[in-house]
PDB file of C-alpha atoms in Angstrom:
ATOM      1  CA  MET A  69     -32.328 103.352 140.662  1.00  0.00           C
ATOM      2  CA  THR A  70     -35.460 103.012 138.565  1.00  0.00           C
ATOM      3  CA  PHE A  71     -36.311 104.949 136.116  1.00  0.00           C
ATOM      4  CA  GLU A  72     -39.525 106.062 138.010  1.00  0.00           C
ATOM      5  CA  THR A  73     -37.343 107.481 140.590  1.00  0.00           C
ATOM      6  CA  ARG A  74     -35.275 109.057 139.010  1.00  0.00           C
ATOM      7  CA  LEU A  75     -37.527 110.475 136.605  1.00  0.00           C
ATOM      8  CA  ARG A  76     -39.282 112.013 139.839  1.00  0.00           C
ATOM      9  CA  ASP A  77     -36.304 113.089 141.251  1.00  0.00           C
ATOM     10  CA  ASN A  78     -35.177 115.139 138.180  1.00  0.00           C
ATOM     11  CA  ALA A  79     -38.587 116.601 138.047  1.00  0.00           C
ATOM     12  CA  VAL A  80     -38.005 117.431 141.793  1.00  0.00           C
ATOM     13  CA  GLN A  81     -34.976 118.992 141.571  1.00  0.00           C
ATOM     14  CA  THR A  82     -35.780 120.948 138.390  1.00  0.00           C
ATOM     15  CA  GLU A  83     -38.591 121.997 140.423  1.00  0.00           C
ATOM     16  CA  ALA A  84     -36.882 124.025 142.979  1.00  0.00           C
ATOM     17  CA  LEU A  85     -34.073 125.610 141.130  1.00  0.00           C
ATOM     18  CA  LEU A  86     -36.988 127.154 138.899  1.00  0.00           C
ATOM     19  CA  ALA A  87     -38.590 128.258 141.964  1.00  0.00           C
ATOM     20  CA  GLU A  88     -35.794 129.700 142.849  1.00  0.00           C
ATOM     21  CA  LEU A  89     -34.849 131.275 139.529  1.00  0.00           C
ATOM     22  CA  LEU A  90     -38.237 133.047 139.683  1.00  0.00           C
ATOM     23  CA  SER A  91     -37.695 133.643 143.342  1.00  0.00           C
ATOM     24  CA  GLY A  92     -39.319 137.493 144.435  1.00  0.00           C
ATOM     25  CA  GLU A  93     -35.688 138.244 145.488  1.00  0.00           C
ATOM     26  CA  SER A  94     -33.834 140.579 143.209  1.00  0.00           C
ATOM     27  CA  ARG A  95     -30.556 139.953 142.601  1.00  0.00           C
ATOM     28  CA  ALA A  96     -27.857 143.074 143.200  1.00  0.00           C
ATOM     29  CA  ASP A  97     -27.540 143.462 139.508  1.00  0.00           C
ATOM     30  CA  GLU A  98     -31.067 144.067 138.698  1.00  0.00           C
ATOM     31  CA  ILE A  99     -34.110 146.623 139.896  1.00  0.00           C
ATOM     32  CA  THR A 100     -36.971 145.043 141.189  1.00  0.00           C
ATOM     33  CA  ARG A 101     -38.792 142.392 139.222  1.00  0.00           C
ATOM     34  CA  PRO A 102     -42.536 143.462 138.642  1.00  0.00           C
ATOM     35  CA  ARG A 103     -44.621 141.447 141.202  1.00  0.00           C
ATOM     36  CA  ASN A 104     -47.934 140.931 139.014  1.00  0.00           C
ATOM     37  CA  LEU A 105     -45.175 139.825 135.421  1.00  0.00           C
ATOM     38  CA  LEU A 106     -43.045 137.432 138.077  1.00  0.00           C
ATOM     39  CA  ASP A 107     -46.693 135.616 139.295  1.00  0.00           C
ATOM     40  CA  ALA A 108     -47.659 135.162 135.499  1.00  0.00           C
ATOM     41  CA  MET A 109     -43.988 133.640 135.325  1.00  0.00           C
ATOM     42  CA  ARG A 110     -44.226 131.317 137.958  1.00  0.00           C
ATOM     43  CA  HIS A 111     -48.020 129.792 137.007  1.00  0.00           C
ATOM     44  CA  GLY A 112     -46.585 129.298 133.824  1.00  0.00           C
ATOM     45  CA  VAL A 113     -43.441 127.234 134.962  1.00  0.00           C
ATOM     46  CA  LEU A 114     -43.890 126.376 138.386  1.00  0.00           C
ATOM     47  CA  ASN A 115     -47.170 123.991 137.717  1.00  0.00           C
ATOM     48  CA  GLY A 116     -45.991 120.675 138.005  1.00  0.00           C
ATOM     49  CA  GLY A 117     -45.306 118.373 134.678  1.00  0.00           C
ATOM     50  CA  LYS A 118     -42.655 115.662 133.924  1.00  0.00           C
ATOM     51  CA  ARG A 119     -39.988 117.939 133.241  1.00  0.00           C
ATOM     52  CA  LEU A 120     -39.094 115.102 130.634  1.00  0.00           C
ATOM     53  CA  ARG A 121     -36.937 117.991 128.976  1.00  0.00           C
ATOM     54  CA  PRO A 122     -34.432 119.094 131.841  1.00  0.00           C
ATOM     55  CA  PHE A 123     -34.638 115.379 132.384  1.00  0.00           C
ATOM     56  CA  LEU A 124     -32.936 114.250 128.890  1.00  0.00           C
ATOM     57  CA  VAL A 125     -30.479 117.183 128.858  1.00  0.00           C
ATOM     58  CA  ILE A 126     -29.216 116.268 132.501  1.00  0.00           C
ATOM     59  CA  GLU A 127     -29.783 111.864 131.683  1.00  0.00           C
ATOM     60  CA  SER A 128     -27.527 112.563 127.956  1.00  0.00           C
ATOM     61  CA  ALA A 129     -24.964 114.832 130.352  1.00  0.00           C
ATOM     62  CA  ALA A 130     -24.244 111.915 132.965  1.00  0.00           C
ATOM     63  CA  ILE A 131     -23.543 109.102 130.095  1.00  0.00           C
ATOM     64  CA  LEU A 132     -21.375 111.226 128.787  1.00  0.00           C
ATOM     65  CA  GLY A 133     -20.070 112.285 131.752  1.00  0.00           C
ATOM     66  CA  GLY A 134     -21.021 116.371 132.158  1.00  0.00           C
ATOM     67  CA  ASP A 135     -21.426 118.020 135.129  1.00  0.00           C
ATOM     68  CA  SER A 136     -24.658 117.738 136.793  1.00  0.00           C
ATOM     69  CA  THR A 137     -24.874 120.791 138.438  1.00  0.00           C
ATOM     70  CA  ALA A 138     -24.357 122.274 135.250  1.00  0.00           C
ATOM     71  CA  ALA A 139     -26.497 120.062 133.358  1.00  0.00           C
ATOM     72  CA  LEU A 140     -29.723 120.882 135.813  1.00  0.00           C
ATOM     73  CA  ARG A 141     -29.647 124.435 134.983  1.00  0.00           C
ATOM     74  CA  VAL A 142     -29.137 123.925 130.867  1.00  0.00           C
ATOM     75  CA  GLY A 143     -32.207 122.007 132.101  1.00  0.00           C
ATOM     76  CA  ALA A 144     -34.160 124.959 133.828  1.00  0.00           C
ATOM     77  CA  ALA A 145     -33.306 127.326 131.302  1.00  0.00           C
ATOM     78  CA  LEU A 146     -34.780 124.858 128.461  1.00  0.00           C
ATOM     79  CA  GLU A 147     -37.785 124.412 130.968  1.00  0.00           C
ATOM     80  CA  CYS A 148     -38.679 127.846 131.120  1.00  0.00           C
ATOM     81  CA  LEU A 149     -38.119 128.707 126.797  1.00  0.00           C
ATOM     82  CA  HIS A 150     -40.647 125.460 126.826  1.00  0.00           C
ATOM     83  CA  CYS A 151     -42.844 127.258 129.256  1.00  0.00           C
ATOM     84  CA  TYR A 152     -42.514 130.567 127.337  1.00  0.00           C
ATOM     85  CA  SER A 153     -43.699 128.467 124.691  1.00  0.00           C
ATOM     86  CA  LEU A 154     -46.719 127.056 125.966  1.00  0.00           C
ATOM     87  CA  VAL A 155     -47.944 130.441 127.724  1.00  0.00           C
ATOM     88  CA  HIS A 156     -48.131 131.803 123.559  1.00  0.00           C
ATOM     89  CA  ASP A 157     -49.314 128.941 122.581  1.00  0.00           C
ATOM     90  CA  ASP A 158     -52.642 128.693 124.731  1.00  0.00           C
ATOM     91  CA  LEU A 159     -53.163 132.603 123.593  1.00  0.00           C
ATOM     92  CA  PRO A 160     -56.252 133.111 121.963  1.00  0.00           C
ATOM     93  CA  ALA A 161     -54.588 134.368 118.765  1.00  0.00           C
ATOM     94  CA  MET A 162     -52.763 131.043 118.423  1.00  0.00           C
ATOM     95  CA  ASP A 163     -54.675 128.046 120.177  1.00  0.00           C
ATOM     96  CA  ASP A 164     -57.215 129.374 122.281  1.00  0.00           C
ATOM     97  CA  ASP A 165     -56.723 127.224 125.005  1.00  0.00           C
ATOM     98  CA  ASP A 166     -58.237 127.386 128.918  1.00  0.00           C
ATOM     99  CA  LEU A 167     -56.811 124.861 130.513  1.00  0.00           C
ATOM    100  CA  ARG A 168     -52.789 123.725 130.813  1.00  0.00           C
ATOM    101  CA  ARG A 169     -52.522 120.464 133.294  1.00  0.00           C
ATOM    102  CA  GLY A 170     -55.370 120.894 134.824  1.00  0.00           C
ATOM    103  CA  GLN A 171     -54.537 125.299 135.512  1.00  0.00           C
ATOM    104  CA  PRO A 172     -56.027 127.823 134.346  1.00  0.00           C
ATOM    105  CA  THR A 173     -53.659 128.930 131.532  1.00  0.00           C
ATOM    106  CA  VAL A 174     -51.671 131.975 131.972  1.00  0.00           C
ATOM    107  CA  HIS A 175     -53.915 134.562 129.838  1.00  0.00           C
ATOM    108  CA  LYS A 176     -57.000 133.215 131.731  1.00  0.00           C
ATOM    109  CA  LYS A 177     -55.252 133.665 135.213  1.00  0.00           C
ATOM    110  CA  PHE A 178     -54.512 137.204 134.015  1.00  0.00           C
ATOM    111  CA  ASP A 179     -54.748 138.380 131.318  1.00  0.00           C
ATOM    112  CA  GLU A 180     -53.465 138.249 127.527  1.00  0.00           C
ATOM    113  CA  ALA A 181     -50.792 141.550 127.333  1.00  0.00           C
ATOM    114  CA  THR A 182     -49.210 139.774 131.099  1.00  0.00           C
ATOM    115  CA  ALA A 183     -49.598 136.569 129.178  1.00  0.00           C
ATOM    116  CA  ILE A 184     -47.576 137.400 126.441  1.00  0.00           C
ATOM    117  CA  LEU A 185     -44.745 139.351 128.359  1.00  0.00           C
ATOM    118  CA  ALA A 186     -44.935 136.212 130.638  1.00  0.00           C
ATOM    119  CA  GLY A 187     -43.766 134.295 128.037  1.00  0.00           C
ATOM    120  CA  ASP A 188     -40.657 136.887 126.577  1.00  0.00           C
ATOM    121  CA  SER A 189     -39.463 137.373 129.770  1.00  0.00           C
ATOM    122  CA  LEU A 190     -39.147 133.136 130.165  1.00  0.00           C
ATOM    123  CA  LEU A 191     -37.379 133.528 126.556  1.00  0.00           C
ATOM    124  CA  THR A 192     -35.031 135.750 127.328  1.00  0.00           C
ATOM    125  CA  LEU A 193     -34.686 134.511 131.125  1.00  0.00           C
ATOM    126  CA  ALA A 194     -33.587 131.154 129.400  1.00  0.00           C
ATOM    127  CA  PHE A 195     -30.604 132.818 127.900  1.00  0.00           C
ATOM    128  CA  ASP A 196     -29.615 134.746 130.909  1.00  0.00           C
ATOM    129  CA  ILE A 197     -29.251 130.715 132.997  1.00  0.00           C
ATOM    130  CA  ILE A 198     -27.243 129.618 130.114  1.00  0.00           C
ATOM    131  CA  ALA A 199     -24.987 132.617 130.408  1.00  0.00           C
ATOM    132  CA  ALA A 200     -24.699 133.332 133.546  1.00  0.00           C
ATOM    133  CA  PRO A 201     -21.783 132.675 135.820  1.00  0.00           C
ATOM    134  CA  GLU A 202     -23.460 130.602 138.500  1.00  0.00           C
ATOM    135  CA  THR A 203     -23.981 127.729 135.426  1.00  0.00           C
ATOM    136  CA  GLU A 204     -20.185 126.667 135.493  1.00  0.00           C
ATOM    137  CA  LEU A 205     -19.099 125.792 132.349  1.00  0.00           C
ATOM    138  CA  PRO A 206     -16.737 126.847 129.836  1.00  0.00           C
ATOM    139  CA  ASP A 207     -17.207 129.867 127.680  1.00  0.00           C
ATOM    140  CA  ASP A 208     -17.455 128.336 124.780  1.00  0.00           C
ATOM    141  CA  ARG A 209     -20.007 125.584 125.644  1.00  0.00           C
ATOM    142  CA  LYS A 210     -22.369 128.602 126.649  1.00  0.00           C
ATOM    143  CA  ALA A 211     -22.011 129.781 123.470  1.00  0.00           C
ATOM    144  CA  ALA A 212     -22.665 126.499 122.016  1.00  0.00           C
ATOM    145  CA  LEU A 213     -25.656 126.034 123.772  1.00  0.00           C
ATOM    146  CA  VAL A 214     -26.659 129.129 123.629  1.00  0.00           C
ATOM    147  CA  LEU A 215     -26.440 128.805 119.770  1.00  0.00           C
ATOM    148  CA  ALA A 216     -28.105 125.714 119.892  1.00  0.00           C
ATOM    149  CA  LEU A 217     -31.299 126.826 121.627  1.00  0.00           C
ATOM    150  CA  ALA A 218     -31.479 129.773 119.630  1.00  0.00           C
ATOM    151  CA  ARG A 219     -31.673 127.752 116.536  1.00  0.00           C
ATOM    152  CA  ALA A 220     -33.924 125.273 117.973  1.00  0.00           C
ATOM    153  CA  ALA A 221     -36.930 127.354 119.446  1.00  0.00           C
ATOM    154  CA  GLY A 222     -36.523 130.282 116.207  1.00  0.00           C
ATOM    155  CA  ILE A 223     -37.474 130.456 112.639  1.00  0.00           C
ATOM    156  CA  GLY A 224     -36.069 127.176 111.928  1.00  0.00           C
ATOM    157  CA  GLY A 225     -37.463 124.938 114.820  1.00  0.00           C
ATOM    158  CA  MET A 226     -40.097 125.603 117.462  1.00  0.00           C
ATOM    159  CA  ALA A 227     -41.287 129.150 116.462  1.00  0.00           C
ATOM    160  CA  GLY A 228     -41.079 127.883 112.768  1.00  0.00           C
ATOM    161  CA  GLY A 229     -43.233 125.087 113.100  1.00  0.00           C
ATOM    162  CA  GLN A 230     -45.715 127.100 115.335  1.00  0.00           C
ATOM    163  CA  ALA A 231     -46.385 129.315 111.811  1.00  0.00           C
ATOM    164  CA  LEU A 232     -46.466 125.633 110.142  1.00  0.00           C
ATOM    165  CA  ASP A 233     -49.045 124.259 112.461  1.00  0.00           C
ATOM    166  CA  LEU A 234     -51.175 127.554 111.957  1.00  0.00           C
ATOM    167  CA  ALA A 235     -51.274 127.181 108.260  1.00  0.00           C
ATOM    168  CA  ALA A 236     -52.253 123.822 108.602  1.00  0.00           C
ATOM    169  CA  GLU A 237     -55.678 124.789 109.670  1.00  0.00           C
ATOM    170  CA  LYS A 238     -56.068 126.648 106.168  1.00  0.00           C
ATOM    171  CA  HIS A 239     -54.629 123.836 104.465  1.00  0.00           C
ATOM    172  CA  ALA A 240     -53.806 120.487 105.481  1.00  0.00           C
ATOM    173  CA  PRO A 241     -50.108 119.139 104.404  1.00  0.00           C
ATOM    174  CA  ASP A 242     -49.095 115.876 103.159  1.00  0.00           C
ATOM    175  CA  GLU A 243     -47.423 113.228 105.115  1.00  0.00           C
ATOM    176  CA  PRO A 244     -44.045 114.552 104.846  1.00  0.00           C
ATOM    177  CA  GLY A 245     -45.135 118.302 105.665  1.00  0.00           C
ATOM    178  CA  ILE A 246     -47.032 116.936 108.525  1.00  0.00           C
ATOM    179  CA  VAL A 247     -43.250 115.184 109.513  1.00  0.00           C
ATOM    180  CA  THR A 248     -41.524 118.618 108.421  1.00  0.00           C
ATOM    181  CA  LEU A 249     -43.997 120.383 110.619  1.00  0.00           C
ATOM    182  CA  GLN A 250     -43.908 117.871 114.030  1.00  0.00           C
ATOM    183  CA  SER A 251     -39.943 117.865 114.138  1.00  0.00           C
ATOM    184  CA  MET A 252     -40.200 121.058 113.990  1.00  0.00           C
ATOM    185  CA  LYS A 253     -42.681 122.423 116.265  1.00  0.00           C
ATOM    186  CA  THR A 254     -41.941 119.303 119.428  1.00  0.00           C
ATOM    187  CA  GLY A 255     -38.408 118.001 118.013  1.00  0.00           C
ATOM    188  CA  ALA A 256     -36.310 121.164 117.722  1.00  0.00           C
ATOM    189  CA  LEU A 257     -36.576 121.165 121.390  1.00  0.00           C
ATOM    190  CA  ILE A 258     -36.473 117.865 122.545  1.00  0.00           C
ATOM    191  CA  ARG A 259     -33.290 117.316 120.108  1.00  0.00           C
ATOM    192  CA  PHE A 260     -31.852 120.066 121.639  1.00  0.00           C
ATOM    193  CA  ALA A 261     -32.319 118.833 124.947  1.00  0.00           C
ATOM    194  CA  CYS A 262     -30.439 115.312 124.013  1.00  0.00           C
ATOM    195  CA  GLU A 263     -27.242 117.344 122.074  1.00  0.00           C
ATOM    196  CA  ALA A 264     -27.246 119.614 125.246  1.00  0.00           C
ATOM    197  CA  GLY A 265     -26.499 116.622 127.263  1.00  0.00           C
ATOM    198  CA  ALA A 266     -23.314 116.343 125.204  1.00  0.00           C
ATOM    199  CA  ILE A 267     -21.987 119.868 125.044  1.00  0.00           C
ATOM    200  CA  ILE A 268     -22.042 119.971 128.489  1.00  0.00           C
ATOM    201  CA  ALA A 269     -19.874 117.413 128.161  1.00  0.00           C
ATOM    202  CA  GLY A 270     -17.683 118.480 126.238  1.00  0.00           C
ATOM    203  CA  SER A 271     -17.535 115.650 123.398  1.00  0.00           C
ATOM    204  CA  THR A 272     -16.772 115.402 120.144  1.00  0.00           C
ATOM    205  CA  PRO A 273     -19.289 116.160 117.292  1.00  0.00           C
ATOM    206  CA  PRO A 274     -20.116 112.771 116.270  1.00  0.00           C
ATOM    207  CA  GLU A 275     -21.029 112.636 119.612  1.00  0.00           C
ATOM    208  CA  ARG A 276     -22.829 115.558 119.807  1.00  0.00           C
ATOM    209  CA  GLN A 277     -24.899 113.560 116.521  1.00  0.00           C
ATOM    210  CA  ARG A 278     -25.241 110.589 117.956  1.00  0.00           C
ATOM    211  CA  LEU A 279     -27.298 111.957 120.930  1.00  0.00           C
ATOM    212  CA  ARG A 280     -29.100 114.506 118.485  1.00  0.00           C
ATOM    213  CA  HIS A 281     -30.172 111.720 115.981  1.00  0.00           C
ATOM    214  CA  PHE A 282     -31.782 109.469 119.597  1.00  0.00           C
ATOM    215  CA  GLY A 283     -33.807 113.401 120.376  1.00  0.00           C
ATOM    216  CA  GLU A 284     -35.011 113.627 116.673  1.00  0.00           C
ATOM    217  CA  LYS A 285     -36.210 109.844 117.079  1.00  0.00           C
ATOM    218  CA  ILE A 286     -37.660 110.519 120.415  1.00  0.00           C
ATOM    219  CA  GLY A 287     -39.276 113.522 119.438  1.00  0.00           C
ATOM    220  CA  LEU A 288     -41.107 112.076 116.307  1.00  0.00           C
ATOM    221  CA  ALA A 289     -42.168 109.373 118.626  1.00  0.00           C
ATOM    222  CA  PHE A 290     -43.447 112.292 121.741  1.00  0.00           C
ATOM    223  CA  GLN A 291     -46.174 113.956 118.612  1.00  0.00           C
ATOM    224  CA  LEU A 292     -47.085 110.602 117.561  1.00  0.00           C
ATOM    225  CA  ALA A 293     -48.231 109.400 121.278  1.00  0.00           C
ATOM    226  CA  ASP A 294     -49.514 112.989 121.931  1.00  0.00           C
ATOM    227  CA  ASP A 295     -51.615 112.390 118.847  1.00  0.00           C
ATOM    228  CA  LEU A 296     -52.376 109.084 119.315  1.00  0.00           C
ATOM    229  CA  LEU A 297     -53.486 110.692 122.969  1.00  0.00           C
ATOM    230  CA  ASP A 298     -55.637 113.327 121.611  1.00  0.00           C
ATOM    231  CA  LEU A 299     -57.716 111.387 119.583  1.00  0.00           C
ATOM    232  CA  THR A 300     -58.229 108.375 122.626  1.00  0.00           C
ATOM    233  CA  SER A 301     -58.082 110.577 125.546  1.00  0.00           C
ATOM    234  CA  ASN A 302     -59.719 112.776 127.511  1.00  0.00           C
ATOM    235  CA  ALA A 303     -59.277 116.688 129.034  1.00  0.00           C
ATOM    236  CA  VAL A 304     -58.970 115.275 132.859  1.00  0.00           C
ATOM    237  CA  ALA A 305     -56.382 112.571 131.691  1.00  0.00           C
ATOM    238  CA  MET A 306     -54.049 115.008 129.784  1.00  0.00           C
ATOM    239  CA  GLY A 307     -55.003 118.243 131.810  1.00  0.00           C
ATOM    240  CA  LYS A 308     -55.980 120.324 128.381  1.00  0.00           C
ATOM    241  CA  ALA A 309     -58.276 120.414 125.600  1.00  0.00           C
ATOM    242  CA  THR A 310     -58.737 117.364 123.611  1.00  0.00           C
ATOM    243  CA  GLY A 311     -60.163 116.679 119.803  1.00  0.00           C
ATOM    244  CA  LYS A 312     -58.768 119.961 119.445  1.00  0.00           C
ATOM    245  CA  ASP A 313     -56.630 119.051 115.807  1.00  0.00           C
ATOM    246  CA  ALA A 314     -59.452 117.113 114.813  1.00  0.00           C
ATOM    247  CA  ALA A 315     -62.055 119.871 115.089  1.00  0.00           C
ATOM    248  CA  ARG A 316     -59.687 122.296 113.671  1.00  0.00           C
ATOM    249  CA  GLY A 317     -59.708 120.041 110.376  1.00  0.00           C
ATOM    250  CA  LYS A 318     -55.384 119.653 110.649  1.00  0.00           C
ATOM    251  CA  GLY A 319     -53.686 116.667 109.498  1.00  0.00           C
ATOM    252  CA  THR A 320     -51.830 114.469 111.967  1.00  0.00           C
ATOM    253  CA  LEU A 321     -50.173 111.000 111.036  1.00  0.00           C
ATOM    254  CA  VAL A 322     -52.542 109.342 113.511  1.00  0.00           C
ATOM    255  CA  ALA A 323     -56.234 110.744 111.130  1.00  0.00           C
ATOM    256  CA  LEU A 324     -53.659 110.392 107.919  1.00  0.00           C
ATOM    257  CA  ARG A 325     -52.450 106.492 108.302  1.00  0.00           C
ATOM    258  CA  GLY A 326     -54.885 104.804 111.215  1.00  0.00           C
ATOM    259  CA  PRO A 327     -54.483 104.279 115.386  1.00  0.00           C
ATOM    260  CA  GLU A 328     -52.727 100.886 114.518  1.00  0.00           C
ATOM    261  CA  TRP A 329     -50.001 102.174 111.821  1.00  0.00           C
ATOM    262  CA  ALA A 330     -49.160 105.013 114.861  1.00  0.00           C
ATOM    263  CA  ALA A 331     -48.779 102.243 117.240  1.00  0.00           C
ATOM    264  CA  THR A 332     -46.448 100.251 114.779  1.00  0.00           C
ATOM    265  CA  ARG A 333     -44.527 102.899 114.126  1.00  0.00           C
ATOM    266  CA  LEU A 334     -43.741 104.003 117.926  1.00  0.00           C
ATOM    267  CA  ARG A 335     -42.052 100.848 118.061  1.00  0.00           C
ATOM    268  CA  GLU A 336     -40.091 101.280 115.641  1.00  0.00           C
ATOM    269  CA  LEU A 337     -39.283 104.833 116.765  1.00  0.00           C
ATOM    270  CA  VAL A 338     -38.316 103.348 120.206  1.00  0.00           C
ATOM    271  CA  LYS A 339     -36.153 100.750 118.469  1.00  0.00           C
ATOM    272  CA  GLU A 340     -34.267 102.795 116.039  1.00  0.00           C
ATOM    273  CA  ALA A 341     -33.757 105.166 119.531  1.00  0.00           C
ATOM    274  CA  THR A 342     -32.333 102.516 121.417  1.00  0.00           C
ATOM    275  CA  ASP A 343     -29.924 101.631 118.934  1.00  0.00           C
ATOM    276  CA  LEU A 344     -28.170 104.616 118.375  1.00  0.00           C
ATOM    277  CA  LEU A 345     -27.316 103.983 121.997  1.00  0.00           C
ATOM    278  CA  ALA A 346     -26.063 100.995 122.038  1.00  0.00           C
ATOM    279  CA  PRO A 347     -21.887 102.112 122.383  1.00  0.00           C
ATOM    280  CA  TYR A 348     -22.994 103.622 125.105  1.00  0.00           C
ATOM    281  CA  GLY A 349     -23.949  99.999 126.873  1.00  0.00           C
ATOM    282  CA  GLU A 350     -25.521 100.433 130.249  1.00  0.00           C
ATOM    283  CA  ARG A 351     -25.053 103.818 130.763  1.00  0.00           C
ATOM    284  CA  ALA A 352     -27.330 104.299 128.501  1.00  0.00           C
ATOM    285  CA  ASP A 353     -30.231 102.349 129.907  1.00  0.00           C
ATOM    286  CA  ILE A 354     -32.416 105.243 131.224  1.00  0.00           C
ATOM    287  CA  LEU A 355     -32.212 106.685 128.326  1.00  0.00           C
ATOM    288  CA  ILE A 356     -33.359 103.699 126.735  1.00  0.00           C
ATOM    289  CA  GLU A 357     -36.184 103.268 129.771  1.00  0.00           C
ATOM    290  CA  THR A 358     -37.141 107.192 128.694  1.00  0.00           C
ATOM    291  CA  ALA A 359     -37.382 106.372 124.576  1.00  0.00           C
ATOM    292  CA  LYS A 360     -40.288 103.717 125.961  1.00  0.00           C
ATOM    293  CA  PHE A 361     -41.785 105.973 128.283  1.00  0.00           C
ATOM    294  CA  VAL A 362     -42.204 108.508 125.640  1.00  0.00           C
ATOM    295  CA  ALA A 363     -44.078 105.993 123.527  1.00  0.00           C
ATOM    296  CA  ASP A 364     -46.098 104.143 125.889  1.00  0.00           C
ATOM    297  CA  ARG A 365     -47.019 107.570 128.420  1.00  0.00           C
ATOM    298  CA  GLN A 366     -51.000 107.957 128.819  1.00  0.00           C
ATOM    299  CA  ASN A 367     -50.717 112.123 129.998  1.00  0.00           C
TER     300      ASN A 367
END
């Protein structure tokens, strides 16, 4: 199966599971879900996308022999958390965006209060999915996943990175500051996605660390490619506004070092990521193709 086919098939599976998890049917152990809030959650999640983070969970688990069904559920949990962050980032108090994946953002489709609640609900749903009996993993692995995801999403990870990003509008960081910001805001969830595969498989600490380092490299590549696209692409191709970082005076590595340096650094990051997977031989082929895809993507 080619990389593109595998990515597409995993996206379809993830989308189907997310649709099931966000269906209008209540479980026996909970009260009815407010319809408007559920609709807002569905709008924030079920709007296409490559589902790259769930794909990384699934493929990282696969090369270590982890359970594929559990990996799919953990990937869906991660996607709920990722989409919560997008719903909140798009709010007027944050990035103030009207489009996401070519569709109106949640606060535009509904209203700001509903968007906040939808994000809150998606965040907590992520941990619900991991801890639920339907995710058939030993309790110690579930606990490890919950801890790792909480740290990736919180003050020392994505949320802290967003705070640094907002502060960068007033005081542009230097190069190490930009790297730190991006490794938190964007990189933390991608690192978790790769490490999660090792946790699901019950792998050794060194293997967890190796997959985490791989995620760190491609997380940096993802943001660097995003900054290049923000400079060179357009809203139609990206499905969201472009050029906003420059308009707000935010520092990026592309702005600091230039597009040619960025292109060279992307190739270096892919090589560094690929080298980390050498012990896995052909089993790592799909993850290696993923690293190349992250660096070369056009939207």
